[in-house]
Amino acid sequence: MADVRRAADTETRSRRPTILLDCDPGHDDAIAIVAAAHYANLVGITTVAGNAPLERTTYNALVMRDLLGIDVAVHSGSGRPLVAEPKFAAFVHGESGLDGADLPPPTTALDGTHGVEFIIETCRANEGIWIVATGPLTNIGLVLRVAPDIAKRIAGISLMGGGTFGNRSTMAEFNIWADPEAASIVFDYGGQLVMAGLDVTHQFQATPERIAQITAMPGQLASIMSDLFGFFAATYLARHEPGSIDGPAVHDPLAVLALTHPDLFQRQHQHVSIEVSGELTRGMTVIDRRLLVERHAPNCDVLTSIDADRAFELVAQSIAHFST
Ligand code: BDR
Ligand code: CA
């Protein structure tokens, strides 16, 4: 009975937006791919250097496409940030970007054109696409510079990044820190913007109970996701003070769920800009939280809280869907 109610609940509150996913898989990017493939009309995946070098994030995206058995184009994008030196996140995701599981090598080929070109062509051919970005914003910044008309053709950009505290430096979250100049272009682009920052993603942790739920599921995808969660949990727990977290923050799927299941979240419409030059604060998302009449006009829906139990249930359902 509870399951029936939950299924009905999920159905009534969900939307099926058309999404183009730009990512750097990455354990949580892999989960974002699963959620996007299940809950959205996923029209393409583009990759960017971030958690690992581009060759590897692209390889990982192809692995995920094959595991899900989906017919979605995968295009490789930018291999380095616009200005910053490339720096990866092996200390969180391992050298491969997806350490921890025995991944079957890709059996399908990469699609030809550069990711930036693919995004421009796809958004010009189809109005109203949501760009979901779960890695450094290099590709999206380039798209907006090379083809400024895209800003008015898309429905918006939903991204994982930023927050009122950092994880790569004191004030900067990894995706923004990795390419602040690109992030600055994106936050200034003038259209709809949704930000899943660390304030909300840290409320969405893969606790041992939640990982056990995935481990108990039958099928190849669930088994691989369980192994990936295990690795991700180990690196997160090792990097945090004992007792400060219950499991890894599952950041990236929230940029998808913010569109497909908006009722899961509380949000605030605020102005956010990117610090590109601060010695201590480069890569920080500067959120204008003042209640003064004279403040910057809001440009972003900042997600502030989440119904984590329901969100994880949705993630689990999406994994179960592809895990045969
Ligand atoms: C972000 O950085 C990456 O390590 C994750 O994939 C996520 O997109 C969290 O700061
Ligand atoms: Ca990511």
mmCIF file of C-alpha atoms and ligand atoms in Angstrom:
data_model
loop_
_atom_site.group_PDB
_atom_site.id
_atom_site.type_symbol
_atom_site.label_atom_id
_atom_site.label_comp_id
_atom_site.label_asym_id
_atom_site.label_seq_id
_atom_site.Cartn_x
_atom_site.Cartn_y
_atom_site.Cartn_z
ATOM 1 C CA MET A 1 0.000 0.000 0.000
ATOM 2 C CA ALA A 2 2.776 2.400 0.983
ATOM 3 C CA ASP A 3 4.551 1.559 -2.295
ATOM 4 C CA VAL A 4 1.406 2.253 -4.312
ATOM 5 C CA ARG A 5 0.977 5.571 -2.560
ATOM 6 C CA ARG A 6 4.614 6.414 -3.112
ATOM 7 C CA ALA A 7 4.434 5.544 -6.817
ATOM 8 C CA ALA A 8 1.336 7.688 -7.262
ATOM 9 C CA ASP A 9 2.959 10.483 -5.307
ATOM 10 C CA THR A 10 6.074 10.286 -7.460
ATOM 11 C CA GLU A 11 4.026 10.359 -10.629
ATOM 12 C CA THR A 12 1.836 13.328 -9.760
ATOM 13 C CA ARG A 13 4.677 15.511 -8.676
ATOM 14 C CA SER A 14 7.178 14.663 -11.394
ATOM 15 C CA ARG A 15 7.778 16.447 -14.674
ATOM 16 C CA ARG A 16 9.571 15.119 -17.711
ATOM 17 C CA PRO A 17 11.754 17.934 -18.973
ATOM 18 C CA THR A 18 14.035 17.590 -21.978
ATOM 19 C CA ILE A 19 17.583 17.563 -20.675
ATOM 20 C CA LEU A 20 21.080 17.723 -22.094
ATOM 21 C CA LEU A 21 23.520 16.534 -19.423
ATOM 22 C CA ASP A 22 27.044 17.968 -19.282
ATOM 23 C CA CYS A 23 29.132 15.974 -16.815
ATOM 24 C CA ASP A 24 32.521 14.680 -15.621
ATOM 25 C CA PRO A 25 31.759 11.146 -14.331
ATOM 26 C CA GLY A 26 32.524 10.860 -11.368
ATOM 27 C CA HIS A 27 30.530 8.643 -8.986
ATOM 28 C CA ASP A 28 27.711 11.120 -8.415
ATOM 29 C CA ASP A 29 27.677 12.127 -12.102
ATOM 30 C CA ALA A 30 27.057 8.457 -12.894
ATOM 31 C CA ILE A 31 24.009 8.579 -10.620
ATOM 32 C CA ALA A 32 22.881 11.797 -12.316
ATOM 33 C CA ILE A 33 23.038 9.961 -15.664
ATOM 34 C CA VAL A 34 20.822 7.170 -14.300
ATOM 35 C CA ALA A 35 18.296 9.649 -12.851
ATOM 36 C CA ALA A 36 18.229 11.756 -16.038
ATOM 37 C CA ALA A 37 17.755 8.701 -18.239
ATOM 38 C CA HIS A 38 14.841 7.529 -16.096
ATOM 39 C CA TYR A 39 12.990 10.714 -15.182
ATOM 40 C CA ALA A 40 13.747 13.066 -18.094
ATOM 41 C CA ASN A 41 13.814 13.082 -21.847
ATOM 42 C CA LEU A 42 17.614 12.839 -22.090
ATOM 43 C CA VAL A 43 18.741 14.076 -25.518
ATOM 44 C CA GLY A 44 22.500 13.950 -25.088
ATOM 45 C CA ILE A 45 25.454 13.638 -22.757
ATOM 46 C CA THR A 46 28.532 15.832 -23.117
ATOM 47 C CA THR A 47 31.693 15.407 -21.123
ATOM 48 C CA VAL A 48 34.224 17.768 -19.621
ATOM 49 C CA ALA A 49 37.519 17.380 -17.773
ATOM 50 C CA GLY A 50 36.973 17.640 -14.040
ATOM 51 C CA ASN A 51 36.955 14.721 -11.670
ATOM 52 C CA ALA A 52 39.367 13.014 -14.082
ATOM 53 C CA PRO A 53 41.000 13.929 -17.417
ATOM 54 C CA LEU A 54 38.613 14.224 -20.370
ATOM 55 C CA GLU A 55 39.535 10.870 -21.952
ATOM 56 C CA ARG A 56 38.496 9.172 -18.756
ATOM 57 C CA THR A 57 35.300 11.129 -18.021
ATOM 58 C CA THR A 58 34.256 10.407 -21.608
ATOM 59 C CA TYR A 59 35.099 6.723 -21.243
ATOM 60 C CA ASN A 60 33.031 6.625 -18.053
ATOM 61 C CA ALA A 61 30.056 8.273 -19.759
ATOM 62 C CA LEU A 62 30.211 5.628 -22.491
ATOM 63 C CA VAL A 63 30.352 2.880 -19.862
ATOM 64 C CA MET A 64 27.240 4.306 -18.223
ATOM 65 C CA ARG A 65 25.394 4.597 -21.537
ATOM 66 C CA ASP A 66 26.091 0.934 -22.271
ATOM 67 C CA LEU A 67 25.142 -0.208 -18.786
ATOM 68 C CA LEU A 68 21.788 1.556 -19.094
ATOM 69 C CA GLY A 69 21.306 0.389 -22.677
ATOM 70 C CA ILE A 70 20.119 3.854 -23.719
ATOM 71 C CA ASP A 71 20.289 5.331 -27.190
ATOM 72 C CA VAL A 72 21.656 8.737 -26.230
ATOM 73 C CA ALA A 73 24.531 10.538 -27.982
ATOM 74 C CA VAL A 74 27.744 11.000 -25.987
ATOM 75 C CA HIS A 75 30.040 13.825 -27.152
ATOM 76 C CA SER A 76 33.414 14.671 -25.718
ATOM 77 C CA GLY A 77 33.928 18.348 -24.842
ATOM 78 C CA SER A 78 36.600 20.508 -23.237
ATOM 79 C CA GLY A 79 39.835 18.973 -22.009
ATOM 80 C CA ARG A 80 40.861 21.873 -19.806
ATOM 81 C CA PRO A 81 39.414 24.951 -18.071
ATOM 82 C CA LEU A 82 39.299 28.325 -19.854
ATOM 83 C CA VAL A 83 42.059 29.927 -17.760
ATOM 84 C CA ALA A 84 42.818 27.827 -14.682
ATOM 85 C CA GLU A 85 45.313 24.995 -14.729
ATOM 86 C CA PRO A 86 43.614 21.596 -15.037
ATOM 87 C CA LYS A 87 43.303 19.861 -11.658
ATOM 88 C CA PHE A 88 41.424 16.646 -11.053
ATOM 89 C CA ALA A 89 39.783 14.947 -8.070
ATOM 90 C CA ALA A 90 41.437 11.549 -7.805
ATOM 91 C CA PHE A 91 41.380 11.925 -4.015
ATOM 92 C CA VAL A 92 37.586 11.618 -4.155
ATOM 93 C CA HIS A 93 36.835 9.548 -7.266
ATOM 94 C CA GLY A 94 40.118 7.631 -7.816
ATOM 95 C CA GLU A 95 42.427 7.986 -10.830
ATOM 96 C CA SER A 96 39.798 6.595 -13.198
ATOM 97 C CA GLY A 97 37.082 8.965 -11.973
ATOM 98 C CA LEU A 98 34.959 5.878 -11.247
ATOM 99 C CA ASP A 99 37.164 3.721 -9.025
ATOM 100 C CA GLY A 100 35.654 0.940 -6.938
ATOM 101 C CA ALA A 101 33.750 -1.164 -9.466
ATOM 102 C CA ASP A 102 34.695 -3.624 -12.143
ATOM 103 C CA LEU A 103 33.345 -1.675 -15.116
ATOM 104 C CA PRO A 104 32.662 -3.429 -18.410
ATOM 105 C CA PRO A 105 34.540 -1.568 -21.192
ATOM 106 C CA PRO A 106 32.349 0.477 -23.541
ATOM 107 C CA THR A 107 30.970 -1.374 -26.540
ATOM 108 C CA THR A 108 29.497 1.631 -28.337
ATOM 109 C CA ALA A 109 31.448 4.402 -30.021
ATOM 110 C CA LEU A 110 31.797 8.034 -29.073
ATOM 111 C CA ASP A 111 29.745 10.389 -31.225
ATOM 112 C CA GLY A 112 31.791 12.592 -33.546
ATOM 113 C CA THR A 113 31.378 16.296 -33.003
ATOM 114 C CA HIS A 114 32.881 18.284 -30.136
ATOM 115 C CA GLY A 115 30.560 18.559 -27.135
ATOM 116 C CA VAL A 116 30.324 22.358 -27.412
ATOM 117 C CA GLU A 117 29.275 22.096 -31.063
ATOM 118 C CA PHE A 118 26.761 19.371 -30.202
ATOM 119 C CA ILE A 119 25.158 21.495 -27.460
ATOM 120 C CA ILE A 120 24.870 24.481 -29.798
ATOM 121 C CA GLU A 121 23.388 22.417 -32.649
ATOM 122 C CA THR A 122 20.957 20.579 -30.383
ATOM 123 C CA CYS A 123 19.730 23.714 -28.609
ATOM 124 C CA ARG A 124 19.341 25.549 -31.923
ATOM 125 C CA ALA A 125 17.345 22.673 -33.391
ATOM 126 C CA ASN A 126 15.084 22.237 -30.326
ATOM 127 C CA GLU A 127 13.859 25.138 -28.276
ATOM 128 C CA GLY A 128 13.214 24.692 -24.554
ATOM 129 C CA ILE A 129 15.958 22.244 -23.555
ATOM 130 C CA TRP A 130 17.282 22.315 -19.994
ATOM 131 C CA ILE A 131 21.059 22.119 -19.747
ATOM 132 C CA VAL A 132 22.038 20.219 -16.622
ATOM 133 C CA ALA A 133 25.690 20.683 -15.665
ATOM 134 C CA THR A 134 27.342 18.489 -13.055
ATOM 135 C CA GLY A 135 30.998 19.216 -13.733
ATOM 136 C CA PRO A 136 33.164 22.312 -14.269
ATOM 137 C CA LEU A 137 31.265 24.769 -16.483
ATOM 138 C CA THR A 138 33.840 25.005 -19.299
ATOM 139 C CA ASN A 139 31.606 23.599 -22.064
ATOM 140 C CA ILE A 140 28.613 25.693 -21.064
ATOM 141 C CA GLY A 141 30.675 28.882 -20.761
ATOM 142 C CA LEU A 142 32.058 28.265 -24.251
ATOM 143 C CA VAL A 143 28.590 27.597 -25.657
ATOM 144 C CA LEU A 144 27.335 30.927 -24.283
ATOM 145 C CA ARG A 145 30.338 32.804 -25.697
ATOM 146 C CA VAL A 146 30.430 31.120 -29.128
ATOM 147 C CA ALA A 147 26.644 31.110 -29.602
ATOM 148 C CA PRO A 148 25.017 33.777 -27.403
ATOM 149 C CA ASP A 149 21.647 33.104 -29.078
ATOM 150 C CA ILE A 150 21.505 29.838 -27.082
ATOM 151 C CA ALA A 151 20.770 31.838 -23.907
ATOM 152 C CA LYS A 152 17.288 32.589 -25.189
ATOM 153 C CA ARG A 153 16.635 29.209 -26.816
ATOM 154 C CA ILE A 154 17.094 27.050 -23.732
ATOM 155 C CA ALA A 155 14.638 26.615 -20.868
ATOM 156 C CA GLY A 156 17.453 27.172 -18.405
ATOM 157 C CA ILE A 157 20.554 25.772 -16.759
ATOM 158 C CA SER A 158 20.420 23.593 -13.653
ATOM 159 C CA LEU A 159 23.835 23.019 -12.149
ATOM 160 C CA MET A 160 25.560 21.374 -9.240
ATOM 161 C CA GLY A 161 28.104 23.742 -7.804
ATOM 162 C CA GLY A 162 28.885 26.388 -5.240
ATOM 163 C CA GLY A 163 27.323 26.989 -1.844
ATOM 164 C CA THR A 164 27.967 29.094 1.235
ATOM 165 C CA PHE A 165 31.020 26.972 2.060
ATOM 166 C CA GLY A 166 33.632 25.135 0.046
ATOM 167 C CA ASN A 167 34.979 21.631 -0.351
ATOM 168 C CA ARG A 168 38.003 22.252 -2.597
ATOM 169 C CA SER A 169 39.085 25.402 -0.810
ATOM 170 C CA THR A 170 37.628 27.079 2.270
ATOM 171 C CA MET A 171 35.045 28.970 0.226
ATOM 172 C CA ALA A 172 35.007 27.229 -3.171
ATOM 173 C CA GLU A 173 33.201 24.098 -4.266
ATOM 174 C CA PHE A 174 35.068 21.867 -6.769
ATOM 175 C CA ASN A 175 33.039 22.489 -9.974
ATOM 176 C CA ILE A 176 33.196 26.277 -9.634
ATOM 177 C CA TRP A 177 36.772 26.255 -8.307
ATOM 178 C CA ALA A 178 37.941 24.163 -11.286
ATOM 179 C CA ASP A 179 36.841 26.795 -13.845
ATOM 180 C CA PRO A 180 35.722 30.058 -12.210
ATOM 181 C CA GLU A 181 35.877 32.061 -15.454
ATOM 182 C CA ALA A 182 33.474 29.667 -17.172
ATOM 183 C CA ALA A 183 31.220 29.667 -14.098
ATOM 184 C CA SER A 184 31.163 33.460 -14.161
ATOM 185 C CA ILE A 185 29.896 33.429 -17.755
ATOM 186 C CA VAL A 186 27.167 30.972 -16.803
ATOM 187 C CA PHE A 187 25.985 32.865 -13.708
ATOM 188 C CA ASP A 188 25.837 36.090 -15.745
ATOM 189 C CA TYR A 189 24.016 34.596 -18.744
ATOM 190 C CA GLY A 190 20.649 36.137 -17.934
ATOM 191 C CA GLY A 191 18.293 33.151 -18.221
ATOM 192 C CA GLN A 192 16.793 30.675 -15.732
ATOM 193 C CA LEU A 193 19.401 29.261 -13.394
ATOM 194 C CA VAL A 194 19.048 26.630 -10.689
ATOM 195 C CA MET A 195 21.928 25.965 -8.307
ATOM 196 C CA ALA A 196 22.306 22.790 -6.259
ATOM 197 C CA GLY A 197 25.170 23.866 -4.013
ATOM 198 C CA LEU A 198 26.841 22.153 -1.097
ATOM 199 C CA ASP A 199 24.246 23.525 1.370
ATOM 200 C CA VAL A 200 21.623 21.248 -0.171
ATOM 201 C CA THR A 201 23.796 18.391 -1.462
ATOM 202 C CA HIS A 202 25.298 17.812 1.982
ATOM 203 C CA GLN A 203 21.757 17.104 3.195
ATOM 204 C CA PHE A 204 21.661 14.220 0.691
ATOM 205 C CA GLN A 205 24.103 11.625 1.978
ATOM 206 C CA ALA A 206 24.420 7.985 1.031
ATOM 207 C CA THR A 207 24.113 6.583 4.536
ATOM 208 C CA PRO A 208 25.065 2.931 5.185
ATOM 209 C CA GLU A 209 21.324 2.071 5.210
ATOM 210 C CA ARG A 210 20.772 3.715 1.844
ATOM 211 C CA ILE A 211 23.810 1.992 0.315
ATOM 212 C CA ALA A 212 22.561 -1.323 1.752
ATOM 213 C CA GLN A 213 19.266 -0.747 -0.089
ATOM 214 C CA ILE A 214 21.173 -0.567 -3.402
ATOM 215 C CA THR A 215 23.366 -3.539 -2.473
ATOM 216 C CA ALA A 216 20.263 -5.663 -1.838
ATOM 217 C CA MET A 217 18.883 -5.020 -5.319
ATOM 218 C CA PRO A 218 19.289 -7.661 -8.021
ATOM 219 C CA GLY A 219 20.971 -7.003 -11.356
ATOM 220 C CA GLN A 220 24.230 -5.758 -12.889
ATOM 221 C CA LEU A 221 23.686 -2.005 -12.550
ATOM 222 C CA ALA A 222 22.725 -2.220 -8.866
ATOM 223 C CA SER A 223 25.780 -4.345 -8.151
ATOM 224 C CA ILE A 224 28.070 -1.835 -9.901
ATOM 225 C CA MET A 225 26.386 1.141 -8.246
ATOM 226 C CA SER A 226 26.733 -0.560 -4.875
ATOM 227 C CA ASP A 227 30.493 -0.939 -5.447
ATOM 228 C CA LEU A 228 30.744 2.682 -6.609
ATOM 229 C CA PHE A 229 28.850 3.888 -3.528
ATOM 230 C CA GLY A 230 31.226 1.838 -1.361
ATOM 231 C CA PHE A 231 34.327 3.523 -2.830
ATOM 232 C CA PHE A 232 32.732 6.982 -2.714
ATOM 233 C CA ALA A 233 31.753 6.459 0.934
ATOM 234 C CA ALA A 234 35.261 5.374 1.878
ATOM 235 C CA THR A 235 36.946 8.448 0.363
ATOM 236 C CA TYR A 236 34.356 10.813 1.854
ATOM 237 C CA LEU A 237 34.531 9.345 5.321
ATOM 238 C CA ALA A 238 38.331 9.368 5.242
ATOM 239 C CA ARG A 239 38.351 13.092 4.353
ATOM 240 C CA HIS A 240 35.875 14.225 7.019
ATOM 241 C CA GLU A 241 36.107 14.523 10.785
ATOM 242 C CA PRO A 242 34.743 11.359 12.418
ATOM 243 C CA GLY A 243 31.017 11.696 13.052
ATOM 244 C CA SER A 244 30.630 14.825 10.901
ATOM 245 C CA ILE A 245 28.912 12.999 8.036
ATOM 246 C CA ASP A 246 26.974 9.721 7.700
ATOM 247 C CA GLY A 247 28.049 9.041 4.118
ATOM 248 C CA PRO A 248 29.130 10.722 0.904
ATOM 249 C CA ALA A 249 27.129 13.714 -0.292
ATOM 250 C CA VAL A 250 25.434 12.570 -3.496
ATOM 251 C CA HIS A 251 25.684 15.953 -5.192
ATOM 252 C CA ASP A 252 25.023 15.647 -8.895
ATOM 253 C CA PRO A 253 21.607 13.944 -9.237
ATOM 254 C CA LEU A 254 20.103 16.894 -7.381
ATOM 255 C CA ALA A 255 20.641 19.115 -10.438
ATOM 256 C CA VAL A 256 18.424 16.619 -12.315
ATOM 257 C CA LEU A 257 15.814 16.097 -9.570
ATOM 258 C CA ALA A 258 15.477 19.883 -9.152
ATOM 259 C CA LEU A 259 13.817 19.819 -12.577
ATOM 260 C CA THR A 260 12.055 16.460 -12.578
ATOM 261 C CA HIS A 261 10.812 16.586 -8.965
ATOM 262 C CA PRO A 262 10.842 20.260 -7.947
ATOM 263 C CA ASP A 263 8.581 19.583 -4.941
ATOM 264 C CA LEU A 264 11.453 17.832 -3.188
ATOM 265 C CA PHE A 265 13.212 21.138 -2.610
ATOM 266 C CA GLN A 266 12.982 24.458 -0.846
ATOM 267 C CA ARG A 267 14.637 27.254 -2.819
ATOM 268 C CA GLN A 268 15.398 30.954 -2.642
ATOM 269 C CA HIS A 269 15.585 33.346 -5.545
ATOM 270 C CA GLN A 270 18.859 35.203 -5.006
ATOM 271 C CA HIS A 271 21.683 36.917 -6.815
ATOM 272 C CA VAL A 272 24.793 34.795 -7.167
ATOM 273 C CA SER A 273 28.080 35.893 -8.712
ATOM 274 C CA ILE A 274 31.422 34.177 -9.011
ATOM 275 C CA GLU A 275 34.601 35.395 -7.375
ATOM 276 C CA VAL A 276 37.358 35.010 -9.967
ATOM 277 C CA SER A 277 40.210 36.967 -8.453
ATOM 278 C CA GLY A 278 40.156 36.624 -4.658
ATOM 279 C CA GLU A 279 43.348 35.208 -3.250
ATOM 280 C CA LEU A 280 41.448 33.194 -0.657
ATOM 281 C CA THR A 281 38.045 33.094 -2.318
ATOM 282 C CA ARG A 282 38.615 32.362 -6.036
ATOM 283 C CA GLY A 283 35.812 30.100 -7.193
ATOM 284 C CA MET A 284 33.403 31.140 -4.449
ATOM 285 C CA THR A 285 29.721 31.638 -5.248
ATOM 286 C CA VAL A 286 28.925 35.002 -3.684
ATOM 287 C CA ILE A 287 25.265 34.761 -2.707
ATOM 288 C CA ASP A 288 23.503 38.019 -1.945
ATOM 289 C CA ARG A 289 21.485 37.137 1.143
ATOM 290 C CA ARG A 290 20.821 40.710 2.177
ATOM 291 C CA LEU A 291 17.259 41.703 2.878
ATOM 292 C CA LEU A 292 17.906 45.282 1.822
ATOM 293 C CA VAL A 293 15.662 46.816 -0.789
ATOM 294 C CA GLU A 294 18.780 47.903 -2.649
ATOM 295 C CA ARG A 295 20.363 44.586 -3.468
ATOM 296 C CA HIS A 296 21.390 42.853 -6.692
ATOM 297 C CA ALA A 297 18.430 41.577 -8.686
ATOM 298 C CA PRO A 298 18.108 37.786 -8.224
ATOM 299 C CA ASN A 299 19.503 35.664 -11.066
ATOM 300 C CA CYS A 300 19.348 32.176 -9.563
ATOM 301 C CA ASP A 301 17.101 29.715 -7.749
ATOM 302 C CA VAL A 302 19.352 28.558 -4.941
ATOM 303 C CA LEU A 303 18.234 25.202 -3.531
ATOM 304 C CA THR A 304 18.302 25.345 0.243
ATOM 305 C CA SER A 305 16.818 22.076 1.494
ATOM 306 C CA ILE A 306 15.648 18.682 0.290
ATOM 307 C CA ASP A 307 13.411 15.804 1.319
ATOM 308 C CA ALA A 308 16.391 13.442 1.368
ATOM 309 C CA ASP A 309 14.458 10.216 2.063
ATOM 310 C CA ARG A 310 12.145 10.734 -0.866
ATOM 311 C CA ALA A 311 14.970 11.833 -3.127
ATOM 312 C CA PHE A 312 16.986 8.717 -2.334
ATOM 313 C CA GLU A 313 13.942 6.572 -2.970
ATOM 314 C CA LEU A 314 13.736 8.132 -6.439
ATOM 315 C CA VAL A 315 17.440 7.475 -7.041
ATOM 316 C CA ALA A 316 16.969 3.866 -5.931
ATOM 317 C CA GLN A 317 13.939 3.468 -8.225
ATOM 318 C CA SER A 318 15.931 4.784 -11.188
ATOM 319 C CA ILE A 319 18.751 2.301 -10.522
ATOM 320 C CA ALA A 320 16.230 -0.534 -10.135
ATOM 321 C CA HIS A 321 14.629 0.414 -13.456
ATOM 322 C CA PHE A 322 17.871 -0.238 -15.375
ATOM 323 C CA SER A 323 19.118 -3.107 -13.229
ATOM 324 C CA THR A 324 17.878 -6.270 -14.892
HETATM 325 C C1 BDR B 1 31.202 18.098 -7.258
HETATM 326 O O1 BDR B 1 32.574 17.816 -7.504
HETATM 327 C C2 BDR B 1 32.734 16.510 -8.009
HETATM 328 O O2 BDR B 1 33.724 15.848 -7.321
HETATM 329 C C3 BDR B 1 31.380 15.840 -7.929
HETATM 330 O O3 BDR B 1 31.177 15.008 -9.055
HETATM 331 C C4 BDR B 1 30.401 16.974 -7.892
HETATM 332 O O4 BDR B 1 29.985 17.353 -9.180
HETATM 333 C C5 BDR B 1 30.983 18.256 -5.759
HETATM 334 O O5 BDR B 1 31.762 19.297 -5.277
HETATM 335 CA CA CA B 2 30.485 16.019 -11.121
#
